[in-house]
CSV table of C-alpha atoms in Angstrom, one decimal:
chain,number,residue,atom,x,y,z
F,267,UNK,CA,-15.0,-4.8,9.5
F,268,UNK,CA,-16.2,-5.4,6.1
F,269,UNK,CA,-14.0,-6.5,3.4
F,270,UNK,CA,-14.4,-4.4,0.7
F,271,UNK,CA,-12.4,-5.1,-1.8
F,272,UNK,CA,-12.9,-8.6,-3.6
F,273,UNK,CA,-10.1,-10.8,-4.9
F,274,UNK,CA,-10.0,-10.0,-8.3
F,275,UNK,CA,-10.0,-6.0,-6.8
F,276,UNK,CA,-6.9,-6.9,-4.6
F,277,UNK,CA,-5.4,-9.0,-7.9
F,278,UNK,CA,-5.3,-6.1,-9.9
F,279,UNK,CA,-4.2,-3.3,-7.0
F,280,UNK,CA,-1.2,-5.7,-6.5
F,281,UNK,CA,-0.6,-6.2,-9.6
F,282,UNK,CA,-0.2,-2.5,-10.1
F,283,UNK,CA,1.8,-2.5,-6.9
F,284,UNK,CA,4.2,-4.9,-9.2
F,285,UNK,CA,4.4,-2.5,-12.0
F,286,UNK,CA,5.3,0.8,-9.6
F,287,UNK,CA,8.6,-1.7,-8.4
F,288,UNK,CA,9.4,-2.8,-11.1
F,289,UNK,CA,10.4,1.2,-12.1
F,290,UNK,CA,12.2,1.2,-8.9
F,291,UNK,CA,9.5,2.7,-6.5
F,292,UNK,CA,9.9,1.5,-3.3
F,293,UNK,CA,6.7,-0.2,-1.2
F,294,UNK,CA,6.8,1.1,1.9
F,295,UNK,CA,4.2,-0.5,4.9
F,296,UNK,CA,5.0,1.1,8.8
F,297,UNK,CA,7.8,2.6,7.8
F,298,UNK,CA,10.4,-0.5,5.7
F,299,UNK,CA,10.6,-1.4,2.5
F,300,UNK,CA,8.9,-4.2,1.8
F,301,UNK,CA,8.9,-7.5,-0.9
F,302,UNK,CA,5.6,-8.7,-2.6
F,303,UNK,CA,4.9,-11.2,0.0
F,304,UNK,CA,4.5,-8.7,2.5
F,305,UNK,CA,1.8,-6.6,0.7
F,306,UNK,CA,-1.4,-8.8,1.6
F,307,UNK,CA,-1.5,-7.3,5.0
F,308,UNK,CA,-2.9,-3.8,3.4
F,309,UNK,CA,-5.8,-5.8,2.8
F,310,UNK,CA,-6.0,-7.0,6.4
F,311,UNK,CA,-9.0,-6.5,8.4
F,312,UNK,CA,-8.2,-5.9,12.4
F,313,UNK,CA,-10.5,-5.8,15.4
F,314,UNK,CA,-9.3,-1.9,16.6
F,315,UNK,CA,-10.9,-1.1,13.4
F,316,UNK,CA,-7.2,0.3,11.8
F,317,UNK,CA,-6.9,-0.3,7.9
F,318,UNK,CA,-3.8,0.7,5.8
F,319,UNK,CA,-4.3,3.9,3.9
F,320,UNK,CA,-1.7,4.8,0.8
F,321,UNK,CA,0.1,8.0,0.3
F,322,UNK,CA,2.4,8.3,-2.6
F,323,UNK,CA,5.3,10.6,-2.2
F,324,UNK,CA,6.5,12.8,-4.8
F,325,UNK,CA,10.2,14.6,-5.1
F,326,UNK,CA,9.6,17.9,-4.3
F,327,UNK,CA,11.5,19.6,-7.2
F,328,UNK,CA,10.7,17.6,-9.8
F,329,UNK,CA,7.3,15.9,-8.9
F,330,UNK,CA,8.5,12.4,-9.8
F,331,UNK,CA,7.1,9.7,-7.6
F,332,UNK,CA,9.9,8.3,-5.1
F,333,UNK,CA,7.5,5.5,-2.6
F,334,UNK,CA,4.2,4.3,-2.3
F,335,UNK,CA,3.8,4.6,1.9
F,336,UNK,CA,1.1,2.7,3.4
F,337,UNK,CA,0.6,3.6,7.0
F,338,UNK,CA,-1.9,2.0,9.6
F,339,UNK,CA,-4.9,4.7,10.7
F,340,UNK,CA,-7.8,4.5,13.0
F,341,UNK,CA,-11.6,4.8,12.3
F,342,UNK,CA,-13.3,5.8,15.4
């Protein structure tokens, strides 16, 4: 699998990553919170062809953001 995104492209997502904790959004990766070190493997290419895809969650009433989720899918 092709890496896609460059350093200075994984710099800057992470960096906004930072800013979305620092306002108390939880980074979520397979389901637990977790700390900056953690957040490379997003970025990780694997042999079964899975990549990390982000969904950001939103309160339903008042449409504030509560998580970033990243969960593993497939390309097939």
């Amino acid at each position: 699998m092709e890496d896609s995104m460059d350093e200075n492209g994984k710099d800057s997502y992470i960096a906004g990553m930072k800013r979305y904790r620092e306002r108390g959004i939880p980074i979520v990766i397979d389901g637990e919170k977790c700390t900056e070190p953690d957040w490379n493997r997003i970025f990780e290419a694997r042999e079964d062809n899975s990549f990390y895809m982000a969904d950001f969650v939103s309160d339903e009433k008042t449409g504030k953001l509560t998580e970033i989720r990243f969960d593993r899918v497939y390309h097939r």
